[in-house]
Tab-separated table of C-alpha atoms in Angstrom:
chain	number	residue	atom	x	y	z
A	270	UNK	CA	303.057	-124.178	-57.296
A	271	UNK	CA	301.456	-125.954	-60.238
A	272	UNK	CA	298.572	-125.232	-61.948
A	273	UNK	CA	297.078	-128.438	-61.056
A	274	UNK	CA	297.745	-127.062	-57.094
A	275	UNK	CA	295.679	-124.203	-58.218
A	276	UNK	CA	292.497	-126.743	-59.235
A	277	UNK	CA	292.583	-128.756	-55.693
A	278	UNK	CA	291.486	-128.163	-52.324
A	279	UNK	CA	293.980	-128.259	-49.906
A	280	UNK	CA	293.632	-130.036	-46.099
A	281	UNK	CA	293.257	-126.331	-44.931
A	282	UNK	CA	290.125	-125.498	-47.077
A	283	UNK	CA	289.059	-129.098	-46.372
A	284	UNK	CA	289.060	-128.704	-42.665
A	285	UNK	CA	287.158	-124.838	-43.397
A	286	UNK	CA	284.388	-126.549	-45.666
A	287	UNK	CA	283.651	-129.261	-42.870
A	288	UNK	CA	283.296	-126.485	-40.283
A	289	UNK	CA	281.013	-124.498	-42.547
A	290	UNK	CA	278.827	-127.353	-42.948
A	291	UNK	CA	278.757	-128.321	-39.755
A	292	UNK	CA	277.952	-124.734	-37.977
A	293	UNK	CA	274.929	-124.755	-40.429
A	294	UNK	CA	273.903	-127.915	-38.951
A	295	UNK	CA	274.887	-126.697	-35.628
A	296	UNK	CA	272.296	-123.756	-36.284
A	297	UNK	CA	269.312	-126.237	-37.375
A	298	UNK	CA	269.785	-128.290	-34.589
A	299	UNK	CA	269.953	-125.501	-32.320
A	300	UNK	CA	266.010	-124.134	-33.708
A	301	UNK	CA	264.933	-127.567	-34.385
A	302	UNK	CA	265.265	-129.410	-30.784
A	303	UNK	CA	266.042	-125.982	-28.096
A	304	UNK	CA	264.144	-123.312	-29.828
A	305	UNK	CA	260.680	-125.427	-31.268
A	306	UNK	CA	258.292	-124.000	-33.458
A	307	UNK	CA	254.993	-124.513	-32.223
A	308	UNK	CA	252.601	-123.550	-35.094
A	309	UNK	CA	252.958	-123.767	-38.831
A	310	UNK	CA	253.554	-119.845	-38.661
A	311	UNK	CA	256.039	-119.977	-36.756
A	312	UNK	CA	257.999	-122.778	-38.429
A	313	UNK	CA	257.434	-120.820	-42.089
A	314	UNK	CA	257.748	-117.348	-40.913
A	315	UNK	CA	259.786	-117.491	-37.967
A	316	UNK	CA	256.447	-116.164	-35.982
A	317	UNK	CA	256.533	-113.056	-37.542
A	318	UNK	CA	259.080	-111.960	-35.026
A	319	UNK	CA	262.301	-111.730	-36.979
A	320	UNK	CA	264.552	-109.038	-36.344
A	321	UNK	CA	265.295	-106.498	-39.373
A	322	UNK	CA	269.372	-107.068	-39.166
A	323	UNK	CA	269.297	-110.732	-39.278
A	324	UNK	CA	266.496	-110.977	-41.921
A	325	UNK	CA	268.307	-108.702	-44.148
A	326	UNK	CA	271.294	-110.091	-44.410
A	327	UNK	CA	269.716	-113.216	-45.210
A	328	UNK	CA	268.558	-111.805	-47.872
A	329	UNK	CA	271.652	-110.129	-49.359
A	330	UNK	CA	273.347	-113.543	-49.027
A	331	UNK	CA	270.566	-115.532	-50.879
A	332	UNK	CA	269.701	-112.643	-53.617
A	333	UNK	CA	272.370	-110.550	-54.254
A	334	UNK	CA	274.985	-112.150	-55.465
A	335	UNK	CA	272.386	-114.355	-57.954
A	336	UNK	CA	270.783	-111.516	-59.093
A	337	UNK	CA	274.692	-109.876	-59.997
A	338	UNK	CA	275.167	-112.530	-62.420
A	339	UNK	CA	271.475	-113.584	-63.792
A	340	UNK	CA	268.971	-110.729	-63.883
A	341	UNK	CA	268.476	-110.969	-67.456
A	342	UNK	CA	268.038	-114.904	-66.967
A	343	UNK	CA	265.648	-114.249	-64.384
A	344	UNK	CA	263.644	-111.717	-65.980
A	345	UNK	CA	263.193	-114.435	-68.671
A	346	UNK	CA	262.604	-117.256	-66.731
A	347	UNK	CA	259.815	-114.701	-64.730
A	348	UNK	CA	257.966	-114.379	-68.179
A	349	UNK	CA	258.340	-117.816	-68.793
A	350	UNK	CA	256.767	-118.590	-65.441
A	351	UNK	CA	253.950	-115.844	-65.695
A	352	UNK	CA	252.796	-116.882	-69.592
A	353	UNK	CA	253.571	-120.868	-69.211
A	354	UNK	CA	253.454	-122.294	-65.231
A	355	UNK	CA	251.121	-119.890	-63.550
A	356	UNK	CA	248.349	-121.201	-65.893
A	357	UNK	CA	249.311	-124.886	-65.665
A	358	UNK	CA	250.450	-124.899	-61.601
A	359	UNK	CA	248.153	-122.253	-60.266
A	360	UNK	CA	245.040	-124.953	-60.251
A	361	UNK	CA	247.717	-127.368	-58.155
A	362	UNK	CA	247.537	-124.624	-55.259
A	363	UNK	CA	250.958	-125.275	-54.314
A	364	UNK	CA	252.524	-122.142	-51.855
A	365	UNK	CA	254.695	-120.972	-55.063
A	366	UNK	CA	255.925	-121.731	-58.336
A	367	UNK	CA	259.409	-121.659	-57.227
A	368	UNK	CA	258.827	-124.909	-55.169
A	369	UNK	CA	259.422	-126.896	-58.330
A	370	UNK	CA	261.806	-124.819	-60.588
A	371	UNK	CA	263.593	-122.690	-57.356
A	372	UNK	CA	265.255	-125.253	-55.568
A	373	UNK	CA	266.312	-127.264	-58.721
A	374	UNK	CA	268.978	-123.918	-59.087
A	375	UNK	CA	269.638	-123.830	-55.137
A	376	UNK	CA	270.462	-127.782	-54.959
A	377	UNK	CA	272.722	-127.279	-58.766
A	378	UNK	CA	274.925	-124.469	-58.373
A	379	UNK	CA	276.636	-124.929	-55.270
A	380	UNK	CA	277.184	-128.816	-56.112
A	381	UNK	CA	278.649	-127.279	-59.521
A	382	UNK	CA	281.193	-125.876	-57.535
A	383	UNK	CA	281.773	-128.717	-55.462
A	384	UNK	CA	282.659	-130.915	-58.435
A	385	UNK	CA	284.804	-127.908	-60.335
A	386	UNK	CA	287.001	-127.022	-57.039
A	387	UNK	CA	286.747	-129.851	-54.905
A	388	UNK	CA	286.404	-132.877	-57.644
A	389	UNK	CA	283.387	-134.272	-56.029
A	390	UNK	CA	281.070	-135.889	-59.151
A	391	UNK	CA	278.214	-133.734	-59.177
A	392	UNK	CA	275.584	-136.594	-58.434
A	393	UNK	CA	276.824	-136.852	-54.693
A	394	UNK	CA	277.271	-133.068	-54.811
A	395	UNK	CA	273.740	-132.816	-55.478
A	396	UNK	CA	273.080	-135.569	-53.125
A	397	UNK	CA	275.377	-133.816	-50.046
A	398	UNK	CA	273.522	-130.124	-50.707
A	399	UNK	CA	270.420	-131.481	-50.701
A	400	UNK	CA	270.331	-133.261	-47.365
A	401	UNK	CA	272.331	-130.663	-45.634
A	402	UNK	CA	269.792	-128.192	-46.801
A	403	UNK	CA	267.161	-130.226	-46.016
A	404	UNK	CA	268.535	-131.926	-42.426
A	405	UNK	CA	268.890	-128.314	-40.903
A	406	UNK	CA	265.697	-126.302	-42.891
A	407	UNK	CA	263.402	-129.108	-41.738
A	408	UNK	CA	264.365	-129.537	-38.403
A	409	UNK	CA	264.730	-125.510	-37.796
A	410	UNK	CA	262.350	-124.239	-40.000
A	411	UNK	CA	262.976	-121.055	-41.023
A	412	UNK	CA	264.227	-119.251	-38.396
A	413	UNK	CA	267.497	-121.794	-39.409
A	414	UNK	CA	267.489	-120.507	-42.576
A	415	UNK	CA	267.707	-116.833	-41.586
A	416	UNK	CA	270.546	-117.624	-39.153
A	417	UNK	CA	272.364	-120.059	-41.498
A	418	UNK	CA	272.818	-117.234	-44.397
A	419	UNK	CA	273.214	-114.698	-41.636
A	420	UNK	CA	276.743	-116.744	-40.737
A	421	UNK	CA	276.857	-117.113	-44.157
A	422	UNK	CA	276.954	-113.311	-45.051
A	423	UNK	CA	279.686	-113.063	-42.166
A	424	UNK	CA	281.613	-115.509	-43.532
A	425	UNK	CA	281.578	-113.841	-47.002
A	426	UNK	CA	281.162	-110.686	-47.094
């Protein structure tokens, strides 16, 4: 094996990539048209009824590896935010600051690895994370999102 092999995805990790994506979408799809939120509440918070196991490993997938590799980053983006944004976006009364900077990171890093391992130019990675994300959040709310990382944490941990 080259090291070029080393830099490509093969058919195999091809085929697992596809299924990934597709069992995420599987999962909005699923809370979007068979289980329907009803209220705002329950589309934003699940309806308050989440159960502890699934919730928590949501959160282990979506924190804990990002806060491995950037806690000093975010502890100065966090003063950044409290001395600079909160002042200037706090008068906007938007739900949280993180609306704007947040998903900027989310939609960035896993297209970064998209382009390094898979050669896709980062523009369409970008442009492939985002409407994933957004196809099964929007139609599941986040009861999707919960579930989603919740496969997610199976599949990687």
């Amino acid at each position: 094996m080259s090291s070029t092999d080393n830099q490509t995805f093969h058919v195999v990790v091809y085929i697992i990539m596809v299924l990934f994506l597709v069992i995420s979408t599987t999962i909005g799809l699923y809370f979007g048209f068979y289980k329907k939120q009803r209220t705002t509440e329950e589309y934003l918070l699940g309806g308050r009824k989440m159960n502890l196991l699934p919730v928590a490993l949501s959160l282990v997938v979506t924190f804990h590896t990002m806060t491995n590799y950037m806690f000093v980053a975010i502890m100065i983006a966090n003063a950044i935010q409290a001395l600079v944004l909160v002042p200037l976006l706090y008068p906007l009364r938007l739900t949280s600051t993180y609306e704007l900077l947040y998903m900027a990171i989310v939609l960035l890093a896993p297209a970064l690895a998209l382009e390094a391992v898979a050669g896709i130019p980062l523009w369409l990675s970008v442009i492939v994370v985002g409407i994933i994300g957004t196809f099964y959040t929007s139609i599941g709310g986040l009861r999707t999102v919960i579930w989603t990382d919740v496969f997610q944490f199976i599949k990687l941990y």
